[in-house]
Amino acid sequence: MNIDGEHARFSAPKRPIVFVLGGPGSGKGTQCEMLVEKYGWKQICAGELLRAEAKRDSELGRMIKEIIDGGNIVPGYVTIELLDKEIQKTAEGTPGILIDGFPRAFDQAVEYEKRIGEIDLVVYFSCSIETMRERLLGRGKTSGRVDDCSDVIESRFRTFLDTSMPVIQKYSAQGILNEVPSEGSPDEIFESLCVALRRNELLPS
Ligand code: UDP
Ligand code: MG
């Protein structure tokens, strides 16, 4: 690869924004954390931002809590505003931003593009429902998340298949979807993630 070209890319003021998608328990959070640790990217987890907001004693907080506890999706305008604030706060020199777990619905993808702009790449962690269920039930023992219990997990799977899959199909049709099979160990999946990012010149080779 051309060193000048790479320099130009990494010193550009606009840093790449990558959407990280996949079903609940597909490994989005784990993989984002590994990339933060190894390459200094910034992770913005939509679910975390919403959970923080849900703790507030306000009408909005209560509305968000109810939606999350039912395994449903918070309206896009709420999430996009939280994401926008977090993107603005990104420290100078951060090589890239990972948006973990958003967009969850087709209209949210469209609204994000309208309000914030185009994204550079989409990573999709593909995983069987059986594996995701096993991981979530395991995580539920210690996560303290109300939605990591059996009936909400099933509702989150339904929401993912019915409402979030069209987002993945949209990006696939646009040719910016990078599918990373995520049945393996965290290290194996991370290796495939890095290959995908390098192929798209978002990580140094
Ligand atoms: N959520 C949402 N919009 C988003 C991201 C998350 O409404 O853009 C809600 C949704 O109810 C989801 C929950 O937050 O089930 C947890 O999301 P998170 O990404 O933290 O869970 P994961 O998929 O990683 O298990
Ligand atoms: Mg997560």
PDB file of C-alpha atoms and ligand atoms in Angstrom:
ATOM      1  CA  MET A   1       0.000   0.000   0.000  1.00  0.00           C
ATOM      2  CA  ASN A   2       1.044   3.539  -0.760  1.00  0.00           C
ATOM      3  CA  ILE A   3       2.387   5.239   2.375  1.00  0.00           C
ATOM      4  CA  ASP A   4       1.271   8.696   1.254  1.00  0.00           C
ATOM      5  CA  GLY A   5      -2.228   7.446   0.605  1.00  0.00           C
ATOM      6  CA  GLU A   6      -2.406   5.872   4.021  1.00  0.00           C
ATOM      7  CA  HIS A   7      -1.080   8.989   5.701  1.00  0.00           C
ATOM      8  CA  ALA A   8      -3.676  11.105   3.939  1.00  0.00           C
ATOM      9  CA  ARG A   9      -6.427   8.773   5.122  1.00  0.00           C
ATOM     10  CA  PHE A  10      -5.345   8.663   8.763  1.00  0.00           C
ATOM     11  CA  SER A  11      -4.610  12.357   9.117  1.00  0.00           C
ATOM     12  CA  ALA A  12      -7.860  13.433   7.497  1.00  0.00           C
ATOM     13  CA  PRO A  13     -10.001  15.422   9.934  1.00  0.00           C
ATOM     14  CA  LYS A  14     -13.019  13.278   9.170  1.00  0.00           C
ATOM     15  CA  ARG A  15     -12.608   9.940  10.938  1.00  0.00           C
ATOM     16  CA  PRO A  16     -14.334   6.826   9.707  1.00  0.00           C
ATOM     17  CA  ILE A  17     -17.620   5.824  11.313  1.00  0.00           C
ATOM     18  CA  VAL A  18     -18.488   2.136  11.305  1.00  0.00           C
ATOM     19  CA  PHE A  19     -21.867   0.670  12.227  1.00  0.00           C
ATOM     20  CA  VAL A  20     -21.538  -2.601  14.134  1.00  0.00           C
ATOM     21  CA  LEU A  21     -24.635  -4.749  13.689  1.00  0.00           C
ATOM     22  CA  GLY A  22     -25.717  -8.248  14.651  1.00  0.00           C
ATOM     23  CA  GLY A  23     -28.329  -9.958  16.769  1.00  0.00           C
ATOM     24  CA  PRO A  24     -28.410  -9.699  20.552  1.00  0.00           C
ATOM     25  CA  GLY A  25     -25.495 -11.764  21.857  1.00  0.00           C
ATOM     26  CA  SER A  26     -23.694 -11.877  18.498  1.00  0.00           C
ATOM     27  CA  GLY A  27     -20.586 -10.336  20.073  1.00  0.00           C
ATOM     28  CA  LYS A  28     -20.834  -6.673  19.055  1.00  0.00           C
ATOM     29  CA  GLY A  29     -19.835  -5.296  22.451  1.00  0.00           C
ATOM     30  CA  THR A  30     -16.971  -7.720  23.022  1.00  0.00           C
ATOM     31  CA  GLN A  31     -15.470  -7.079  19.601  1.00  0.00           C
ATOM     32  CA  CYS A  32     -15.818  -3.310  19.884  1.00  0.00           C
ATOM     33  CA  GLU A  33     -14.024  -3.388  23.226  1.00  0.00           C
ATOM     34  CA  MET A  34     -11.180  -5.392  21.686  1.00  0.00           C
ATOM     35  CA  LEU A  35     -10.802  -2.853  18.894  1.00  0.00           C
ATOM     36  CA  VAL A  36     -10.821   0.013  21.390  1.00  0.00           C
ATOM     37  CA  GLU A  37      -8.136  -1.741  23.426  1.00  0.00           C
ATOM     38  CA  LYS A  38      -5.885  -2.643  20.505  1.00  0.00           C
ATOM     39  CA  TYR A  39      -6.319   0.281  18.100  1.00  0.00           C
ATOM     40  CA  GLY A  40      -7.672   3.152  20.200  1.00  0.00           C
ATOM     41  CA  TRP A  41     -10.962   3.465  18.376  1.00  0.00           C
ATOM     42  CA  LYS A  42     -13.950   4.938  20.169  1.00  0.00           C
ATOM     43  CA  GLN A  43     -16.951   2.715  20.883  1.00  0.00           C
ATOM     44  CA  ILE A  44     -20.376   4.277  21.170  1.00  0.00           C
ATOM     45  CA  CYS A  45     -22.914   1.708  22.334  1.00  0.00           C
ATOM     46  CA  ALA A  46     -26.469   2.823  21.562  1.00  0.00           C
ATOM     47  CA  GLY A  47     -27.918   0.398  24.127  1.00  0.00           C
ATOM     48  CA  GLU A  48     -25.615   1.765  26.868  1.00  0.00           C
ATOM     49  CA  LEU A  49     -26.577   5.353  26.091  1.00  0.00           C
ATOM     50  CA  LEU A  50     -30.243   4.388  26.283  1.00  0.00           C
ATOM     51  CA  ARG A  51     -29.781   2.414  29.517  1.00  0.00           C
ATOM     52  CA  ALA A  52     -28.099   5.466  31.085  1.00  0.00           C
ATOM     53  CA  GLU A  53     -30.987   7.643  29.936  1.00  0.00           C
ATOM     54  CA  ALA A  54     -33.505   5.088  31.261  1.00  0.00           C
ATOM     55  CA  LYS A  55     -32.098   5.512  34.778  1.00  0.00           C
ATOM     56  CA  ARG A  56     -33.228   9.137  34.857  1.00  0.00           C
ATOM     57  CA  ASP A  57     -36.339   9.959  36.774  1.00  0.00           C
ATOM     58  CA  SER A  58     -38.118  11.565  33.839  1.00  0.00           C
ATOM     59  CA  GLU A  59     -40.910  10.762  31.448  1.00  0.00           C
ATOM     60  CA  LEU A  60     -38.399  10.000  28.705  1.00  0.00           C
ATOM     61  CA  GLY A  61     -36.381   7.795  31.069  1.00  0.00           C
ATOM     62  CA  ARG A  62     -39.449   5.767  31.995  1.00  0.00           C
ATOM     63  CA  MET A  63     -40.508   5.431  28.360  1.00  0.00           C
ATOM     64  CA  ILE A  64     -37.078   4.109  27.352  1.00  0.00           C
ATOM     65  CA  LYS A  65     -36.989   1.646  30.243  1.00  0.00           C
ATOM     66  CA  GLU A  66     -40.356   0.223  29.304  1.00  0.00           C
ATOM     67  CA  ILE A  67     -39.332  -0.245  25.677  1.00  0.00           C
ATOM     68  CA  ILE A  68     -36.020  -1.918  26.535  1.00  0.00           C
ATOM     69  CA  ASP A  69     -37.596  -4.204  29.134  1.00  0.00           C
ATOM     70  CA  GLY A  70     -40.059  -5.378  26.496  1.00  0.00           C
ATOM     71  CA  GLY A  71     -37.300  -6.130  23.980  1.00  0.00           C
ATOM     72  CA  ASN A  72     -38.567  -3.431  21.614  1.00  0.00           C
ATOM     73  CA  ILE A  73     -36.861  -0.505  19.866  1.00  0.00           C
ATOM     74  CA  VAL A  74     -36.661   3.073  21.117  1.00  0.00           C
ATOM     75  CA  PRO A  75     -37.744   5.677  18.525  1.00  0.00           C
ATOM     76  CA  GLY A  76     -34.860   6.693  16.289  1.00  0.00           C
ATOM     77  CA  TYR A  77     -34.936  10.419  17.054  1.00  0.00           C
ATOM     78  CA  VAL A  78     -34.113   9.699  20.725  1.00  0.00           C
ATOM     79  CA  THR A  79     -31.180   7.425  19.938  1.00  0.00           C
ATOM     80  CA  ILE A  80     -29.830   9.624  17.146  1.00  0.00           C
ATOM     81  CA  GLU A  81     -29.688  12.645  19.426  1.00  0.00           C
ATOM     82  CA  LEU A  82     -27.736  10.688  22.043  1.00  0.00           C
ATOM     83  CA  LEU A  83     -25.385   9.313  19.388  1.00  0.00           C
ATOM     84  CA  ASP A  84     -24.827  12.746  17.885  1.00  0.00           C
ATOM     85  CA  LYS A  85     -23.787  14.208  21.257  1.00  0.00           C
ATOM     86  CA  GLU A  86     -21.378  11.339  21.799  1.00  0.00           C
ATOM     87  CA  ILE A  87     -19.875  11.631  18.315  1.00  0.00           C
ATOM     88  CA  GLN A  88     -19.274  15.357  18.924  1.00  0.00           C
ATOM     89  CA  LYS A  89     -17.367  14.530  22.107  1.00  0.00           C
ATOM     90  CA  THR A  90     -14.860  12.278  20.333  1.00  0.00           C
ATOM     91  CA  ALA A  91     -11.284  13.212  21.183  1.00  0.00           C
ATOM     92  CA  GLU A  92      -9.036  14.560  18.467  1.00  0.00           C
ATOM     93  CA  GLY A  93      -6.765  11.930  17.008  1.00  0.00           C
ATOM     94  CA  THR A  94      -9.220   9.067  17.526  1.00  0.00           C
ATOM     95  CA  PRO A  95      -8.660   6.858  14.480  1.00  0.00           C
ATOM     96  CA  GLY A  96     -12.274   5.734  14.084  1.00  0.00           C
ATOM     97  CA  ILE A  97     -15.672   5.449  15.708  1.00  0.00           C
ATOM     98  CA  LEU A  98     -17.698   2.277  16.222  1.00  0.00           C
ATOM     99  CA  ILE A  99     -21.431   2.697  16.613  1.00  0.00           C
ATOM    100  CA  ASP A 100     -22.411  -0.488  18.434  1.00  0.00           C
ATOM    101  CA  GLY A 101     -25.979  -1.763  18.017  1.00  0.00           C
ATOM    102  CA  PHE A 102     -27.530   0.959  15.863  1.00  0.00           C
ATOM    103  CA  PRO A 103     -29.519   1.329  13.565  1.00  0.00           C
ATOM    104  CA  ARG A 104     -32.088  -1.247  14.651  1.00  0.00           C
ATOM    105  CA  ALA A 105     -34.737  -0.359  12.057  1.00  0.00           C
ATOM    106  CA  PHE A 106     -34.751   0.706   8.406  1.00  0.00           C
ATOM    107  CA  ASP A 107     -36.172   4.184   9.070  1.00  0.00           C
ATOM    108  CA  GLN A 108     -33.487   4.797  11.715  1.00  0.00           C
ATOM    109  CA  ALA A 109     -30.779   4.153   9.125  1.00  0.00           C
ATOM    110  CA  VAL A 110     -32.368   6.653   6.758  1.00  0.00           C
ATOM    111  CA  GLU A 111     -32.847   9.251   9.494  1.00  0.00           C
ATOM    112  CA  TYR A 112     -29.257   8.896  10.714  1.00  0.00           C
ATOM    113  CA  GLU A 113     -27.922   9.524   7.207  1.00  0.00           C
ATOM    114  CA  LYS A 114     -30.118  12.572   6.863  1.00  0.00           C
ATOM    115  CA  ARG A 115     -29.191  14.066  10.218  1.00  0.00           C
ATOM    116  CA  ILE A 116     -25.591  13.018  10.771  1.00  0.00           C
ATOM    117  CA  GLY A 117     -24.264  11.870   7.418  1.00  0.00           C
ATOM    118  CA  GLU A 118     -23.070   8.880   5.476  1.00  0.00           C
ATOM    119  CA  ILE A 119     -21.211   6.096   7.165  1.00  0.00           C
ATOM    120  CA  ASP A 120     -18.053   4.477   5.950  1.00  0.00           C
ATOM    121  CA  LEU A 121     -18.657   0.808   6.591  1.00  0.00           C
ATOM    122  CA  VAL A 122     -21.051  -1.664   8.184  1.00  0.00           C
ATOM    123  CA  VAL A 123     -19.905  -4.783   9.994  1.00  0.00           C
ATOM    124  CA  TYR A 124     -22.462  -7.529  10.538  1.00  0.00           C
ATOM    125  CA  PHE A 125     -21.704 -10.282  13.042  1.00  0.00           C
ATOM    126  CA  SER A 126     -23.676 -13.257  11.778  1.00  0.00           C
ATOM    127  CA  CYS A 127     -24.518 -15.898  14.317  1.00  0.00           C
ATOM    128  CA  SER A 128     -27.161 -18.588  14.864  1.00  0.00           C
ATOM    129  CA  ILE A 129     -30.029 -17.886  17.244  1.00  0.00           C
ATOM    130  CA  GLU A 130     -28.992 -20.951  19.273  1.00  0.00           C
ATOM    131  CA  THR A 131     -25.502 -19.580  19.924  1.00  0.00           C
ATOM    132  CA  MET A 132     -26.816 -16.110  20.729  1.00  0.00           C
ATOM    133  CA  ARG A 133     -29.406 -17.559  23.137  1.00  0.00           C
ATOM    134  CA  GLU A 134     -26.735 -19.571  24.948  1.00  0.00           C
ATOM    135  CA  ARG A 135     -24.464 -16.522  25.274  1.00  0.00           C
ATOM    136  CA  LEU A 136     -27.234 -14.242  26.525  1.00  0.00           C
ATOM    137  CA  LEU A 137     -28.448 -16.730  29.115  1.00  0.00           C
ATOM    138  CA  GLY A 138     -24.846 -17.089  30.305  1.00  0.00           C
ATOM    139  CA  ARG A 139     -24.384 -13.311  30.403  1.00  0.00           C
ATOM    140  CA  GLY A 140     -27.713 -12.872  32.202  1.00  0.00           C
ATOM    141  CA  LYS A 141     -26.269 -14.562  35.283  1.00  0.00           C
ATOM    142  CA  THR A 142     -23.945 -11.620  35.886  1.00  0.00           C
ATOM    143  CA  SER A 143     -24.913  -8.725  33.602  1.00  0.00           C
ATOM    144  CA  GLY A 144     -27.639  -7.379  35.873  1.00  0.00           C
ATOM    145  CA  ARG A 145     -29.583  -6.468  32.726  1.00  0.00           C
ATOM    146  CA  VAL A 146     -33.321  -6.917  33.104  1.00  0.00           C
ATOM    147  CA  ASP A 147     -33.568  -7.766  29.392  1.00  0.00           C
ATOM    148  CA  ASP A 148     -31.124 -10.697  29.656  1.00  0.00           C
ATOM    149  CA  CYS A 149     -33.875 -13.018  30.904  1.00  0.00           C
ATOM    150  CA  SER A 150     -35.446 -15.780  28.872  1.00  0.00           C
ATOM    151  CA  ASP A 151     -38.738 -14.185  27.753  1.00  0.00           C
ATOM    152  CA  VAL A 152     -37.225 -10.788  26.882  1.00  0.00           C
ATOM    153  CA  ILE A 153     -34.396 -12.534  25.025  1.00  0.00           C
ATOM    154  CA  GLU A 154     -36.970 -14.268  22.773  1.00  0.00           C
ATOM    155  CA  SER A 155     -38.705 -10.961  22.160  1.00  0.00           C
ATOM    156  CA  ARG A 156     -35.362  -9.333  21.249  1.00  0.00           C
ATOM    157  CA  PHE A 157     -34.738 -12.132  18.717  1.00  0.00           C
ATOM    158  CA  ARG A 158     -38.146 -11.512  17.135  1.00  0.00           C
ATOM    159  CA  THR A 159     -37.468  -7.771  16.971  1.00  0.00           C
ATOM    160  CA  PHE A 160     -34.062  -8.461  15.424  1.00  0.00           C
ATOM    161  CA  LEU A 161     -35.434 -10.782  12.730  1.00  0.00           C
ATOM    162  CA  ASP A 162     -38.515  -8.688  11.903  1.00  0.00           C
ATOM    163  CA  THR A 163     -37.214  -5.138  12.232  1.00  0.00           C
ATOM    164  CA  SER A 164     -33.410  -5.095  12.227  1.00  0.00           C
ATOM    165  CA  MET A 165     -32.711  -7.570   9.394  1.00  0.00           C
ATOM    166  CA  PRO A 166     -34.026  -5.106   6.770  1.00  0.00           C
ATOM    167  CA  VAL A 167     -31.244  -2.720   7.852  1.00  0.00           C
ATOM    168  CA  ILE A 168     -28.671  -5.396   7.124  1.00  0.00           C
ATOM    169  CA  GLN A 169     -30.297  -6.088   3.746  1.00  0.00           C
ATOM    170  CA  LYS A 170     -30.200  -2.362   2.935  1.00  0.00           C
ATOM    171  CA  TYR A 171     -26.449  -2.111   3.520  1.00  0.00           C
ATOM    172  CA  SER A 172     -25.832  -5.369   1.702  1.00  0.00           C
ATOM    173  CA  ALA A 173     -27.636  -3.949  -1.350  1.00  0.00           C
ATOM    174  CA  GLN A 174     -25.534  -0.760  -1.039  1.00  0.00           C
ATOM    175  CA  GLY A 175     -22.372  -2.884  -1.091  1.00  0.00           C
ATOM    176  CA  ILE A 176     -20.961  -1.611   2.224  1.00  0.00           C
ATOM    177  CA  LEU A 177     -21.841  -4.631   4.373  1.00  0.00           C
ATOM    178  CA  ASN A 178     -18.994  -6.736   5.734  1.00  0.00           C
ATOM    179  CA  GLU A 179     -20.291  -9.972   7.177  1.00  0.00           C
ATOM    180  CA  VAL A 180     -18.118 -11.465   9.905  1.00  0.00           C
ATOM    181  CA  PRO A 181     -19.148 -14.978  11.007  1.00  0.00           C
ATOM    182  CA  SER A 182     -19.263 -14.887  14.786  1.00  0.00           C
ATOM    183  CA  GLU A 183     -19.763 -18.404  16.076  1.00  0.00           C
ATOM    184  CA  GLY A 184     -16.118 -18.760  17.095  1.00  0.00           C
ATOM    185  CA  SER A 185     -14.006 -17.576  19.999  1.00  0.00           C
ATOM    186  CA  PRO A 186     -13.553 -13.822  20.616  1.00  0.00           C
ATOM    187  CA  ASP A 187      -9.971 -13.998  19.278  1.00  0.00           C
ATOM    188  CA  GLU A 188     -11.010 -15.783  16.075  1.00  0.00           C
ATOM    189  CA  ILE A 189     -13.805 -13.313  15.436  1.00  0.00           C
ATOM    190  CA  PHE A 190     -11.494 -10.378  16.151  1.00  0.00           C
ATOM    191  CA  GLU A 191      -9.043 -11.670  13.551  1.00  0.00           C
ATOM    192  CA  SER A 192     -11.818 -11.726  10.910  1.00  0.00           C
ATOM    193  CA  LEU A 193     -13.003  -8.277  11.987  1.00  0.00           C
ATOM    194  CA  CYS A 194      -9.503  -6.839  11.542  1.00  0.00           C
ATOM    195  CA  VAL A 195      -9.197  -8.493   8.115  1.00  0.00           C
ATOM    196  CA  ALA A 196     -12.452  -6.800   7.068  1.00  0.00           C
ATOM    197  CA  LEU A 197     -11.307  -3.400   8.363  1.00  0.00           C
ATOM    198  CA  ARG A 198      -7.906  -3.733   6.670  1.00  0.00           C
ATOM    199  CA  ARG A 199      -9.524  -4.744   3.404  1.00  0.00           C
ATOM    200  CA  ASN A 200     -11.433  -1.465   3.599  1.00  0.00           C
ATOM    201  CA  GLU A 201      -8.304   0.490   4.528  1.00  0.00           C
ATOM    202  CA  LEU A 202      -9.652   1.418   7.929  1.00  0.00           C
ATOM    203  CA  LEU A 203      -6.776  -0.252   9.780  1.00  0.00           C
ATOM    204  CA  PRO A 204      -3.084  -0.069   8.905  1.00  0.00           C
ATOM    205  CA  SER A 205      -1.909  -3.288   7.199  1.00  0.00           C
TER     206      SER A 205
HETATM  207  N1  UDP B   1     -31.928  -0.339  21.796  1.00  0.00           N
HETATM  208  C1  UDP B   1     -32.710   0.477  20.990  1.00  0.00           C
HETATM  209  N2  UDP B   1     -32.110   1.160  19.981  1.00  0.00           N
HETATM  210  C2  UDP B   1     -30.786   1.057  19.708  1.00  0.00           C
HETATM  211  C3  UDP B   1     -29.990   0.227  20.525  1.00  0.00           C
HETATM  212  C4  UDP B   1     -30.597  -0.462  21.556  1.00  0.00           C
HETATM  213  O1  UDP B   1     -33.908   0.597  21.193  1.00  0.00           O
HETATM  214  O2  UDP B   1     -30.311   1.718  18.773  1.00  0.00           O
HETATM  215  C5  UDP B   1     -32.564  -1.030  22.936  1.00  0.00           C
HETATM  216  C6  UDP B   1     -33.312  -2.278  22.501  1.00  0.00           C
HETATM  217  O3  UDP B   1     -34.430  -2.417  23.348  1.00  0.00           O
HETATM  218  C7  UDP B   1     -32.286  -3.380  22.764  1.00  0.00           C
HETATM  219  C8  UDP B   1     -31.624  -2.857  24.036  1.00  0.00           C
HETATM  220  O4  UDP B   1     -31.598  -1.440  23.873  1.00  0.00           O
HETATM  221  O5  UDP B   1     -32.880  -4.635  22.959  1.00  0.00           O
HETATM  222  C9  UDP B   1     -30.236  -3.366  24.302  1.00  0.00           C
HETATM  223  O6  UDP B   1     -29.394  -3.041  23.225  1.00  0.00           O
HETATM  224  P1  UDP B   1     -27.852  -3.505  23.229  1.00  0.00           P
HETATM  225  O7  UDP B   1     -27.284  -3.167  21.891  1.00  0.00           O
HETATM  226  O8  UDP B   1     -27.183  -2.968  24.424  1.00  0.00           O
HETATM  227  O9  UDP B   1     -28.000  -5.091  23.401  1.00  0.00           O
HETATM  228  P2  UDP B   1     -27.257  -6.267  22.639  1.00  0.00           P
HETATM  229  O10 UDP B   1     -27.867  -6.368  21.279  1.00  0.00           O
HETATM  230  O11 UDP B   1     -25.827  -5.873  22.582  1.00  0.00           O
HETATM  231  O12 UDP B   1     -27.500  -7.459  23.484  1.00  0.00           O
HETATM  232 MG    MG B   2     -24.156  -5.085  23.321  1.00  0.00          MG
END
